PDB file of C-alpha atoms in Angstrom:
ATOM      1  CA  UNK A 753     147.086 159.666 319.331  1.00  0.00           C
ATOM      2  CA  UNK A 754     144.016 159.027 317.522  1.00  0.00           C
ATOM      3  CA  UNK A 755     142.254 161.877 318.690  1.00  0.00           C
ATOM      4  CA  UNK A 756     144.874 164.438 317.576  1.00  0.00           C
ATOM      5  CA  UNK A 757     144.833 162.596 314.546  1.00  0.00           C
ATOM      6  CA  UNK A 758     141.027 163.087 314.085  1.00  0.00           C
ATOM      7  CA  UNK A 759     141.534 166.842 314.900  1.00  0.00           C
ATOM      8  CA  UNK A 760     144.161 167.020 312.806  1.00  0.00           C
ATOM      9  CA  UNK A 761     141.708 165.793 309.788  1.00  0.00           C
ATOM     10  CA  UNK A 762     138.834 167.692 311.111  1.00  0.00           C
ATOM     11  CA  UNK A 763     140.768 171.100 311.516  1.00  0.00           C
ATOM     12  CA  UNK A 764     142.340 170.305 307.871  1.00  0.00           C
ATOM     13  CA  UNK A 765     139.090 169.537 306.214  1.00  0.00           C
ATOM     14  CA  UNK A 766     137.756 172.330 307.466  1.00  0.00           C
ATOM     15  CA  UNK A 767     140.217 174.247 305.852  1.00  0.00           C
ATOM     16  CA  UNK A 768     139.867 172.959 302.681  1.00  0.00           C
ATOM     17  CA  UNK A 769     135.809 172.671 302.527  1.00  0.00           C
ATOM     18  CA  UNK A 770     136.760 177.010 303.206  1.00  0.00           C
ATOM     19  CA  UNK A 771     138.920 177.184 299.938  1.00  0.00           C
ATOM     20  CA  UNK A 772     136.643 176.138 297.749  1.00  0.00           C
ATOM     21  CA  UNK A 773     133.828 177.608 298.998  1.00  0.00           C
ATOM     22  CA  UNK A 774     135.662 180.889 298.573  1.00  0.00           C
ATOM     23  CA  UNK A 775     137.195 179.513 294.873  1.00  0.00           C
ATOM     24  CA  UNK A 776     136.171 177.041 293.235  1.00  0.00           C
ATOM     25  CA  UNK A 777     133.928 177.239 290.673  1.00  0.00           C
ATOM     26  CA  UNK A 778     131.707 173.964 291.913  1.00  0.00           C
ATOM     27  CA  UNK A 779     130.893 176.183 294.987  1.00  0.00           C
ATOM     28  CA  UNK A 780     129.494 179.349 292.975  1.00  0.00           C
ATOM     29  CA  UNK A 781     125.776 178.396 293.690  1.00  0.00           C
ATOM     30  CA  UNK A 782     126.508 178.250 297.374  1.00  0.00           C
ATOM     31  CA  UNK A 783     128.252 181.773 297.422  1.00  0.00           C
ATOM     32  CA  UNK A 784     124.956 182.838 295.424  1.00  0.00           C
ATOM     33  CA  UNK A 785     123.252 181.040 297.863  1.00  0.00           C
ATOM     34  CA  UNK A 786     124.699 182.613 300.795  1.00  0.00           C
ATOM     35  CA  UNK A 787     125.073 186.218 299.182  1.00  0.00           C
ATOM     36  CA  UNK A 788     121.240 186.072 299.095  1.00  0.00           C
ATOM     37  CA  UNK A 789     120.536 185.287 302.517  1.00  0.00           C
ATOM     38  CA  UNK A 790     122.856 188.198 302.961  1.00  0.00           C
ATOM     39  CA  UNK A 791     126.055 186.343 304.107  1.00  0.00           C
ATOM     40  CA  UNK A 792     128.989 188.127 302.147  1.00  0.00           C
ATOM     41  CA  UNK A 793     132.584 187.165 302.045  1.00  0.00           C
ATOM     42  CA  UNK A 794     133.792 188.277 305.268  1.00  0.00           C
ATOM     43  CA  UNK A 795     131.478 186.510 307.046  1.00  0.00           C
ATOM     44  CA  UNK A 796     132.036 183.599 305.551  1.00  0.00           C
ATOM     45  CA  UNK A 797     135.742 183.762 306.224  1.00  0.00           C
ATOM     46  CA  UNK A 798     135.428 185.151 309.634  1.00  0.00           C
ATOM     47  CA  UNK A 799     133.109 181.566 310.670  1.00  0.00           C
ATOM     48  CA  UNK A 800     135.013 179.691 308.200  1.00  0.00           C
ATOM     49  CA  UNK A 801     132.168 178.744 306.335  1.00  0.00           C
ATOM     50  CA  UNK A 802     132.921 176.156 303.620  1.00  0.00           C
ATOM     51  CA  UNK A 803     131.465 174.028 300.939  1.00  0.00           C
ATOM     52  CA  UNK A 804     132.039 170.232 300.190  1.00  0.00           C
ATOM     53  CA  UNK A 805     132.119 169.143 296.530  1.00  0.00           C
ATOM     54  CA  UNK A 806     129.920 166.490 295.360  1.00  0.00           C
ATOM     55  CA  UNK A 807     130.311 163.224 294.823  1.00  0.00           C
ATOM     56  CA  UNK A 808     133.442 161.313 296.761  1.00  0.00           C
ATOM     57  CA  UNK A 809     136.258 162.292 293.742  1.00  0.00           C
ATOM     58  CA  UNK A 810     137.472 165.234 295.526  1.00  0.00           C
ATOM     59  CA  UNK A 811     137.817 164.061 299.059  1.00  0.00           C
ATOM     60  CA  UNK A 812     139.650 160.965 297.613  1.00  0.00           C
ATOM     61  CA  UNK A 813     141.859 163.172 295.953  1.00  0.00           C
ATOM     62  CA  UNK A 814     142.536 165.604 299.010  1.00  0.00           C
ATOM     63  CA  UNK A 815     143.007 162.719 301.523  1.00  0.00           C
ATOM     64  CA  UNK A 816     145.334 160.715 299.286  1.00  0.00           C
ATOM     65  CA  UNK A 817     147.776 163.670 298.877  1.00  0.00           C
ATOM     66  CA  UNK A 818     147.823 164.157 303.040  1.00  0.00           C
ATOM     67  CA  UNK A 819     147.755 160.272 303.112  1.00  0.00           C
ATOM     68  CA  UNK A 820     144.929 159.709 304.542  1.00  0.00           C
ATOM     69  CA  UNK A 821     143.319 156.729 304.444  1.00  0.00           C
ATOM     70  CA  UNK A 822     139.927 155.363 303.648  1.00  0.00           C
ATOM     71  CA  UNK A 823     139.534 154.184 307.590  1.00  0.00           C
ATOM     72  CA  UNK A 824     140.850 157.302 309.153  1.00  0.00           C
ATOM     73  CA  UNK A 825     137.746 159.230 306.964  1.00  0.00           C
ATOM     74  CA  UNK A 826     135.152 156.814 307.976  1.00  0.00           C
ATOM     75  CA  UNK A 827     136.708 157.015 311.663  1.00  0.00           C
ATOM     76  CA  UNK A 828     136.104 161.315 311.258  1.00  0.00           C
ATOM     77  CA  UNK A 829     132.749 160.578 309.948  1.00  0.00           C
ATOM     78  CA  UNK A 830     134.006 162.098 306.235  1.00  0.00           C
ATOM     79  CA  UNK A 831     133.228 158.663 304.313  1.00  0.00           C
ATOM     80  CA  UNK A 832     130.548 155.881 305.201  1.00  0.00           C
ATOM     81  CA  UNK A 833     130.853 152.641 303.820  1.00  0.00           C
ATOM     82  CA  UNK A 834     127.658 151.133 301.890  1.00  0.00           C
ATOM     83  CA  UNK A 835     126.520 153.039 299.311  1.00  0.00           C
ATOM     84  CA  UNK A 836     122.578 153.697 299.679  1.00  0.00           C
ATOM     85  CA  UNK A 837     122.217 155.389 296.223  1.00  0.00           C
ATOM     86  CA  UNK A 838     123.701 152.240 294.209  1.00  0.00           C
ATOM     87  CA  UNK A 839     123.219 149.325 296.707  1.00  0.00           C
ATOM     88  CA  UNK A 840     126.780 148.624 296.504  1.00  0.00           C
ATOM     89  CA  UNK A 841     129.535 148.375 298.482  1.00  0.00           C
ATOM     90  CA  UNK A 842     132.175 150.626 298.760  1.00  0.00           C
ATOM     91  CA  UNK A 843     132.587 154.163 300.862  1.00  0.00           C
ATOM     92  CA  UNK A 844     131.248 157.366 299.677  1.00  0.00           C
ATOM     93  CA  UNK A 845     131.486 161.136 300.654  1.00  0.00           C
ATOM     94  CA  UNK A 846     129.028 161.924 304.015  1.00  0.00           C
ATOM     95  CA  UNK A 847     128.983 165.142 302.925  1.00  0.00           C
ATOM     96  CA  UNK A 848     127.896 166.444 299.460  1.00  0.00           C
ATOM     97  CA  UNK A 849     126.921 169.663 297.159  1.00  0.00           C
ATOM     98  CA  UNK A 850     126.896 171.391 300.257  1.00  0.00           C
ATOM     99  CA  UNK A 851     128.025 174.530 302.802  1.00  0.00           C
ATOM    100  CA  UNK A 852     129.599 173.140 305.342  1.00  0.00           C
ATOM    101  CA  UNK A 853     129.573 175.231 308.799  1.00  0.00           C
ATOM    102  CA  UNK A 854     131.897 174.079 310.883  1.00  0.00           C
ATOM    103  CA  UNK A 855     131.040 173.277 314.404  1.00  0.00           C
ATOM    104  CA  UNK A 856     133.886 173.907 316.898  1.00  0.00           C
ATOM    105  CA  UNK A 857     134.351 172.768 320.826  1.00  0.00           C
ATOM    106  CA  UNK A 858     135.649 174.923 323.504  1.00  0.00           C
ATOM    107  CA  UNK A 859     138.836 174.480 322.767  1.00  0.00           C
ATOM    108  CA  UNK A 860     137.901 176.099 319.197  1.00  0.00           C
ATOM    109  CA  UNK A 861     138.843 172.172 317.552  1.00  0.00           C
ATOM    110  CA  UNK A 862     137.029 171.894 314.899  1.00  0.00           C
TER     111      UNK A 862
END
């Protein structure tokens, strides 16, 4: 149960890291980014290539509209708790102002 629920989150994330990498306009540096290293859009959707915001804002936002809770993104390795830039406690994003490239088993579970 709690491995389909961590798929479930993974596969999802995934998914969403993808939209806004393809349209949101926080991710337009990494599109540059990636159109320069000559990656163009269908690559990126064919490898579902993504891009995760920064800061934590976001996430919380997503995960609180699927319901997910704090634990179950620290338990998919989204959130850590401890935050090393401030000293303070807390959970923050793992993942920040950056592609994201998805790494998949072979199953094809993200």
């Amino acid at each position: 149960k709690t491995r389909a629920l961590l798929l479930r989150v993974h596969q999802e994330v995934a998914s969403w890291y993808h939209l806004l990498l393809m349209k949101h306009r926080a991710a337009d540096e990494a599109r540059q980014y990636l159109k320069a290293r000559g990656m163009n859009a269908e690559m990126a959707k064919r490898w579902k290539f993504g891009y995760a915001p920064p800061g934590s804002t976001m996430l919380r936002e997503w995960a609180a509209e699927r319901n997910y809770s704090d634990n179950v993104l620290v338990d998919a390795g989204l959130l850590k708790t401890g935050d090393p830039e401030s000293g303070r406690g807390g959970s923050y994003a793992v993942f920040r102002d950056r592609l994201m490239f998805p790494i998949r088993n072979d199953s094809g579970e993200v």
